[in-house]
Coordinates of C-alpha atoms in Angstrom, one line a residue:
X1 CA 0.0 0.0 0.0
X2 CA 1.2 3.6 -0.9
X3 CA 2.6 6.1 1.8
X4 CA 1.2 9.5 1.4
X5 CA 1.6 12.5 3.2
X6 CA -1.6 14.3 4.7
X7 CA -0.9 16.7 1.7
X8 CA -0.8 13.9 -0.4
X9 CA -4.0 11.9 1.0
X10 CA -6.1 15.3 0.8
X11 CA -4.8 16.3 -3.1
X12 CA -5.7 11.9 -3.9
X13 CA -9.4 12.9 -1.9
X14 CA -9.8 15.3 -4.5
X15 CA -8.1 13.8 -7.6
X16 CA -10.3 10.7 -6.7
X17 CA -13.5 12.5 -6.5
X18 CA -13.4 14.6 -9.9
X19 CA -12.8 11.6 -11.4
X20 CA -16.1 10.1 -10.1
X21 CA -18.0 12.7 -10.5
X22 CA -17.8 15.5 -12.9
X23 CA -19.8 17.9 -10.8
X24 CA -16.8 18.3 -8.3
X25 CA -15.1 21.5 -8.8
X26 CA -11.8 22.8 -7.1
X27 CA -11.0 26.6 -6.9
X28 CA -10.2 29.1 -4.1
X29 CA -7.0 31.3 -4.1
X30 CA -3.8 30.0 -5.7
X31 CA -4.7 26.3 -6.0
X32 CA -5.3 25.8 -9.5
X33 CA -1.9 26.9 -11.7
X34 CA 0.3 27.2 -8.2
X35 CA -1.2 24.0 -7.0
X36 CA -2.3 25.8 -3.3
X37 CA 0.5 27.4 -0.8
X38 CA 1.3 24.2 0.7
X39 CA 0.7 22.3 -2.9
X40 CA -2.4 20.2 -1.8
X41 CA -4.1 20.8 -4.8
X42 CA -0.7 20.4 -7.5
X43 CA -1.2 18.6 -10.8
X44 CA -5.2 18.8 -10.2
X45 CA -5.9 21.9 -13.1
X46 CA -3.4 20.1 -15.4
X47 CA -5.5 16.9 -15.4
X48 CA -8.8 18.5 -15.3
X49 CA -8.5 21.4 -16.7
X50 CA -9.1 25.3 -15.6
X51 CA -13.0 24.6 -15.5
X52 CA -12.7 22.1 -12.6
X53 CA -9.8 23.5 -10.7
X54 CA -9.1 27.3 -11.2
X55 CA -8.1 30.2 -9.2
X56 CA -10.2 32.6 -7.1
X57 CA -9.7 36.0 -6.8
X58 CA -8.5 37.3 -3.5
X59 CA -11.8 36.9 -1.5
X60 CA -13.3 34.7 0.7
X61 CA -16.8 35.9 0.9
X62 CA -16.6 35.9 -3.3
X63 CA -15.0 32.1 -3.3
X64 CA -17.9 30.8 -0.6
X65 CA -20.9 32.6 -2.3
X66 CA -19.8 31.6 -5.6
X67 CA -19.8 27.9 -4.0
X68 CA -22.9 28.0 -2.7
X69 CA -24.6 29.6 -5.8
X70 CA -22.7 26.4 -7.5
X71 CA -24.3 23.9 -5.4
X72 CA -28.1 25.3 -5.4
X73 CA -27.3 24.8 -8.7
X74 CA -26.5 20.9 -8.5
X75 CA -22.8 21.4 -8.6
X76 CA -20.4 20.1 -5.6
X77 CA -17.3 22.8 -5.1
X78 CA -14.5 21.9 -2.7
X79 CA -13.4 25.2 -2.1
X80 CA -10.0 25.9 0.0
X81 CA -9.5 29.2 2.3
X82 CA -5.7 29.6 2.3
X83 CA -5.9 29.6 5.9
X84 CA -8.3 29.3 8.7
X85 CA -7.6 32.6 10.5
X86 CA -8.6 34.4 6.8
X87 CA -12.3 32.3 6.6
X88 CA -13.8 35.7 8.9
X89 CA -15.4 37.5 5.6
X90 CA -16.9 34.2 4.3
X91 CA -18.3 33.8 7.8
X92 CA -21.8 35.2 6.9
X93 CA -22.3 33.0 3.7
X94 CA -21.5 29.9 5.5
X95 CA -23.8 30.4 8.6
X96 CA -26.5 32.7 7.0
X97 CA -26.6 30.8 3.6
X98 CA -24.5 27.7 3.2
X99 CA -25.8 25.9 6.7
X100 CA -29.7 27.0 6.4
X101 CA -30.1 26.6 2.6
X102 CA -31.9 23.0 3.5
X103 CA -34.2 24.5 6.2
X104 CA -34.9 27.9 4.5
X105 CA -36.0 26.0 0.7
X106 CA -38.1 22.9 2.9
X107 CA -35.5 20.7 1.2
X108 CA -36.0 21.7 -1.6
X109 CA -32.4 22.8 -1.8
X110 CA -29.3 21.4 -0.5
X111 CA -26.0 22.8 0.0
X112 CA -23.1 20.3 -1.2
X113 CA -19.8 22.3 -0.2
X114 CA -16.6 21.6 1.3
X115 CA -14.8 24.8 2.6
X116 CA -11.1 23.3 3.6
X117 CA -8.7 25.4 5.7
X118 CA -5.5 24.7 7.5
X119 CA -5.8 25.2 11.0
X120 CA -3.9 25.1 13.7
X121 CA 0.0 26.3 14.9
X122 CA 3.0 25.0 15.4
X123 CA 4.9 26.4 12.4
X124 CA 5.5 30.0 13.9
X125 CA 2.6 31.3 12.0
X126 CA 1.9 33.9 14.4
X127 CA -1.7 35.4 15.3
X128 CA -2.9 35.9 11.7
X129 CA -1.9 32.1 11.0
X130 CA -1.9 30.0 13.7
X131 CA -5.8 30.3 14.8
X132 CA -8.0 26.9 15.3
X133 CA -11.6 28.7 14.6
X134 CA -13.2 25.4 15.3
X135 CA -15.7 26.3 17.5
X136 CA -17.4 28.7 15.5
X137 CA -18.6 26.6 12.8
X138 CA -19.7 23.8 15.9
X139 CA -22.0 26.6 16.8
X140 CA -23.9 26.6 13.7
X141 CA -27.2 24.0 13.0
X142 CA -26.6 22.5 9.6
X143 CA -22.9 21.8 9.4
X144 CA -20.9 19.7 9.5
X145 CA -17.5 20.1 11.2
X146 CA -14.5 17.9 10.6
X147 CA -10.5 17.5 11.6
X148 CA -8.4 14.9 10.3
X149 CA -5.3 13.8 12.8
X150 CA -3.5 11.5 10.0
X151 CA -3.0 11.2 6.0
X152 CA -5.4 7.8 6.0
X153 CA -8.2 9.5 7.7
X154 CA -7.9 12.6 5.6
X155 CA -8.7 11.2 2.6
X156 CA -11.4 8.7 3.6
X157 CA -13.0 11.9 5.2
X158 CA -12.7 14.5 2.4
X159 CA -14.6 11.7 0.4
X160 CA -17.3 11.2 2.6
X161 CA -17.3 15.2 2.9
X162 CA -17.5 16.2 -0.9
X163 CA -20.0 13.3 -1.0
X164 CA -22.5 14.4 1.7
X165 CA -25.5 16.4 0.6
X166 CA -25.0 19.4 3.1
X167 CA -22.0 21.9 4.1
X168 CA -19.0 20.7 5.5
X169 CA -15.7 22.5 7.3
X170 CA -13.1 20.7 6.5
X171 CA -10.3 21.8 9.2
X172 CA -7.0 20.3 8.2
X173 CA -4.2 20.5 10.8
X174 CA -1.2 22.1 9.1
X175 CA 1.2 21.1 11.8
X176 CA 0.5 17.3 11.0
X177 CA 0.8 18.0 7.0
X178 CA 4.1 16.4 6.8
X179 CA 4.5 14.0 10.0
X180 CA 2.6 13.4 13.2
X181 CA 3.7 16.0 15.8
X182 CA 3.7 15.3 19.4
X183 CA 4.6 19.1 21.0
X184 CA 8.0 18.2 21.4
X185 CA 9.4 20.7 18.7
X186 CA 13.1 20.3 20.0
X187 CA 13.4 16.6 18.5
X188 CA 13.8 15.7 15.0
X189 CA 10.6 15.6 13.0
X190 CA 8.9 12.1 12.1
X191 CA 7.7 11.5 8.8
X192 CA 4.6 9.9 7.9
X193 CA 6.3 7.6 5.7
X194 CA 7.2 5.8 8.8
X195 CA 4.0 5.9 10.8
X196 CA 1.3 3.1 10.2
X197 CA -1.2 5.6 9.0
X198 CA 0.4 7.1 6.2
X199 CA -0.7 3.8 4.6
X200 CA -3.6 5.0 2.0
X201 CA -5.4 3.2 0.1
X202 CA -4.9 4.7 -3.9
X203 CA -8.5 4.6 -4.9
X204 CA -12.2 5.1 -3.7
X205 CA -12.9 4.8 0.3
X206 CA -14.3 6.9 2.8
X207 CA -14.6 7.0 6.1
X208 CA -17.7 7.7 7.4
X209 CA -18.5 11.0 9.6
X210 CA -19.5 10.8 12.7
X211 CA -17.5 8.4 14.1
X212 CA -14.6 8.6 16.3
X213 CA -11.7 6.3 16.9
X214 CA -9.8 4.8 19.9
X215 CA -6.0 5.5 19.0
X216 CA -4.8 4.5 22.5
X217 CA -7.3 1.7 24.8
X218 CA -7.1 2.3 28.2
X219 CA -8.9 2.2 31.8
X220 CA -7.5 4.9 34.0
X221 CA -8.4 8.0 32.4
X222 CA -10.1 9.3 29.1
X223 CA -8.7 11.6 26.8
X224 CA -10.7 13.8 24.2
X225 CA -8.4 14.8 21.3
X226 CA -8.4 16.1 17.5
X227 CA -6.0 17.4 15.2
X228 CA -2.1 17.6 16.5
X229 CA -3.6 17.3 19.9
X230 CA -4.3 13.3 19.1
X231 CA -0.4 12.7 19.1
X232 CA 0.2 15.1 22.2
X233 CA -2.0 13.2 24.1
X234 CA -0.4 10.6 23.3
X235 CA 3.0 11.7 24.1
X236 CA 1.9 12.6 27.9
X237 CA 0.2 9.7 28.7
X238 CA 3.8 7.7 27.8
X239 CA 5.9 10.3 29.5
X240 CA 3.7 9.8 32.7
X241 CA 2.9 6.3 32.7
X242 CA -0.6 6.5 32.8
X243 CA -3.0 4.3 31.8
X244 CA -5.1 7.1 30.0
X245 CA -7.5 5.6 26.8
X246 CA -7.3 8.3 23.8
X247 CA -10.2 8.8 21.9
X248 CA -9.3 11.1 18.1
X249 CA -13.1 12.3 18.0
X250 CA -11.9 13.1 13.8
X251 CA -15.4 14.7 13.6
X252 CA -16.9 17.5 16.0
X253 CA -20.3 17.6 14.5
X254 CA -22.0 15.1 14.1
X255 CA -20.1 13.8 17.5
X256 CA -20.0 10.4 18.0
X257 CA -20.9 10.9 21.9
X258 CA -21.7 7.4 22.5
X259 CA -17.8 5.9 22.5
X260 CA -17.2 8.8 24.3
X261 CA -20.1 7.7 27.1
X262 CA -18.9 3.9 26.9
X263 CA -15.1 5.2 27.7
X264 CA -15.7 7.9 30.6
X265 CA -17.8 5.5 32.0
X266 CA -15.3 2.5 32.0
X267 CA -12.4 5.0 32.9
X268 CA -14.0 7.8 35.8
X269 CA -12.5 10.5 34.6
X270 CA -11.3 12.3 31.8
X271 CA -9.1 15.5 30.1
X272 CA -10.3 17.2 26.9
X273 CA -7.2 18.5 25.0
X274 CA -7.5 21.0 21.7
X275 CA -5.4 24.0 20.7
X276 CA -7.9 26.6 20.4
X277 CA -8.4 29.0 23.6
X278 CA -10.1 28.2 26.3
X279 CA -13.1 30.6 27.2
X280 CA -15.7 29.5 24.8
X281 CA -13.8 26.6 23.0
X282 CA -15.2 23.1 21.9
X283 CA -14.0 21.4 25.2
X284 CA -16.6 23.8 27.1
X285 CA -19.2 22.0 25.1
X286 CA -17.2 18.3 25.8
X287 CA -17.0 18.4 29.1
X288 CA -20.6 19.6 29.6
X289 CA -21.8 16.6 27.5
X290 CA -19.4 14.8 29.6
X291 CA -21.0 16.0 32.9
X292 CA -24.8 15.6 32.2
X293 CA -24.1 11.9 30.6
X294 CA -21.4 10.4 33.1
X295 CA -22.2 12.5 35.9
X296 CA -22.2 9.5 38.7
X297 CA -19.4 7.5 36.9
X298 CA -16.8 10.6 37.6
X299 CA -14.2 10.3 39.8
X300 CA -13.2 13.7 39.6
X301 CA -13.8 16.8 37.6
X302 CA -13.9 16.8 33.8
X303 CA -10.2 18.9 33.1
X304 CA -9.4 21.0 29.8
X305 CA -5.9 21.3 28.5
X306 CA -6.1 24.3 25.9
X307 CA -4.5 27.4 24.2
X308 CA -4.7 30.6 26.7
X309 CA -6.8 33.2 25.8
X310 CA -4.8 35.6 23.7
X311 CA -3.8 36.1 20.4
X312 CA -1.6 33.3 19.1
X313 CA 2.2 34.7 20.4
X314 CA 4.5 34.5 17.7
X315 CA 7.4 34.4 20.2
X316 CA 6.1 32.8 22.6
X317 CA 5.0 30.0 20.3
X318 CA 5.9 26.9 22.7
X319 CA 4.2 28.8 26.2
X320 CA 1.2 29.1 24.0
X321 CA 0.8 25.3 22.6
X322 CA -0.7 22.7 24.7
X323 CA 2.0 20.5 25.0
X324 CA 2.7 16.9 26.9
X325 CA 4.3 18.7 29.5
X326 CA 0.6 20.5 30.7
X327 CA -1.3 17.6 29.3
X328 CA 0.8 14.9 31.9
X329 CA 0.0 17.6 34.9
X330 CA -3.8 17.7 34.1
X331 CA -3.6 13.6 33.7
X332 CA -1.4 13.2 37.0
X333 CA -3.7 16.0 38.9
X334 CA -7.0 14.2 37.8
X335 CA -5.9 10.5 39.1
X336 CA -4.7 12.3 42.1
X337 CA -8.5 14.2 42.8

């Protein structure tokens, strides 16, 4: 089986859909001749031409209203904001248009779009590139919010994504593009050539939304994780020693909430972990679930590891980051309450 990069897996997601379906178009800024500014999209204008992958002009409100006029019209764009901290001016045609087309037109419409971004930090992207916007899109009835953590899951999800009838974020971790990260940014970098799931499959698959995955079993302590912080998690519960069971929830809305149940309530406790800041963020809305669903399994309080609530520090890239260092403490403190 082939090794891919997540770069790799998301450009074959694509390639792999316009090939089934001739109603899958590619644009957004810089990804049709330049092939996107970190190349997820190269080769994809050449083979299907500068109808089906093309470049936008610079503007995000014109790429996501032109993608939504597409797919009223029975089209199915996969549209790519450069990055997530620029998706602010499309913000109104995703959560005013895109996510109520269904409801507004009584079905009679539906709103087929993928709007990928690169999220996250960990390349010393400052405020202005570094921001994981997550939460704001989780808010919203009638989307659907995803976030790959590896290259195989990236591919089987942009499929299922471009494939579902109604609006999906498609969050993409640009930390984890090349390798798996795991916060320690002093050590050499892994590649995904040598980690089991850069194995993808060359052709069709998907995997379905919806549905997390257990990446590390365990009975002492749950861990709720997406993105980079899958791999951080998994670091700290290593460097600890602890017995904590890791649960890569891969898609926030719909959330599969029942593994999450079955493992808090095996384990007693449990640490939600994600970059974004704290006040507000999608581990508010975790632990709550966590609280009124496991509420006489808990052993102790339901902790969150996050990002602090400032601007992303360009300097101070490493205070900012969740890494294993403040995940371990959370783990240790929570067996110890």
């Amino acid at each position: 089986m082939p090794r891919m990069t997540m770069i790799e897996a998301i450009r074959s997601a694509m390639d792999v859909a316009m090939g089934r379906d001739d109603d899958v178009v590619v644009f957004g800024e810089d990804v049709g001749y330049f092939g996107g500014v970190f190349r997820c999209t190269q080769g994809l204008q050449q083979k299907y031409g500068r109808s089906r992958c093309f470049d936008a002009p610079i503007s995000e409100l014109g790429i996501v209203g032109a993608a939504i006029g597409m797919a009223a019209y029975g089209l199915k764009p996969c549209v790519e904001v450069q990055f997530a901290d620029y998706v602010y001016p499309a913000y109104d045609q995703i959560v005013s248009e895109a996510a109520r087309l269904r409801y507004r037109s009584n079905g009679e419409f539906t709103c087929p779009i993928v709007v990928r971004m690169p999220t996250g930090g960990g390349i010393f992207g400052g405020q202005t590139h570094s921001q994981s916007p997550e939460a704001l899109f989780t808010h919203v009835s009638g989307l659907k919010v995803v976030v790959p953590s590896n290259p195989l899951d990236a591919k089987g999800l942009l499929i299922a994504s471009i494939e579902d009838p109604d609006p999906v974020i498609f969050l993409e971790p640009k930390r984890l593009y090349n390798g798996p990260f795991d916060g320690h940014h002093d050590r050499p970098v892994t590649a995904w050539s040598k980690h089991e799931l850069g194995e993808v499959p060359e052709g069709h698959y998907t995997t379905p939304l919806g549905k997390a995955e257990i990446r590390r079993a365990g009975s002492a302590v749950t861990v709720l994780a997406y993105g980079t912080m899958v791999y951080v998690a998994q670091a700290a519960a290593e460097e600890t020693g602890i017995d904590a069971e890791i649960i890569d929830l891969r898609t926030l809305l719909p959330l599969d909430l029942e593994t999450i149940i079955a493992s808090v309530k095996k384990t007693g406790r449990c640490v939600v972990v994600h970059e974004a800041t704290l006040t507000s963020g999608f581990g508010a809305e975790l632990a709550a679930l966590v609280q009124e669903h496991c509420f006489y399994h808990l052993e102790a309080p339901v902790a969150r590891v996050t990002g602090w609530d400032t601007p992303y520090p360009h300097a101070q890239e490493w205070d900012y980051f969740p890494g294993p260092k403040r995940v371990g403490e959370a783990l240790i403190e929570t067996m110890g309450a």
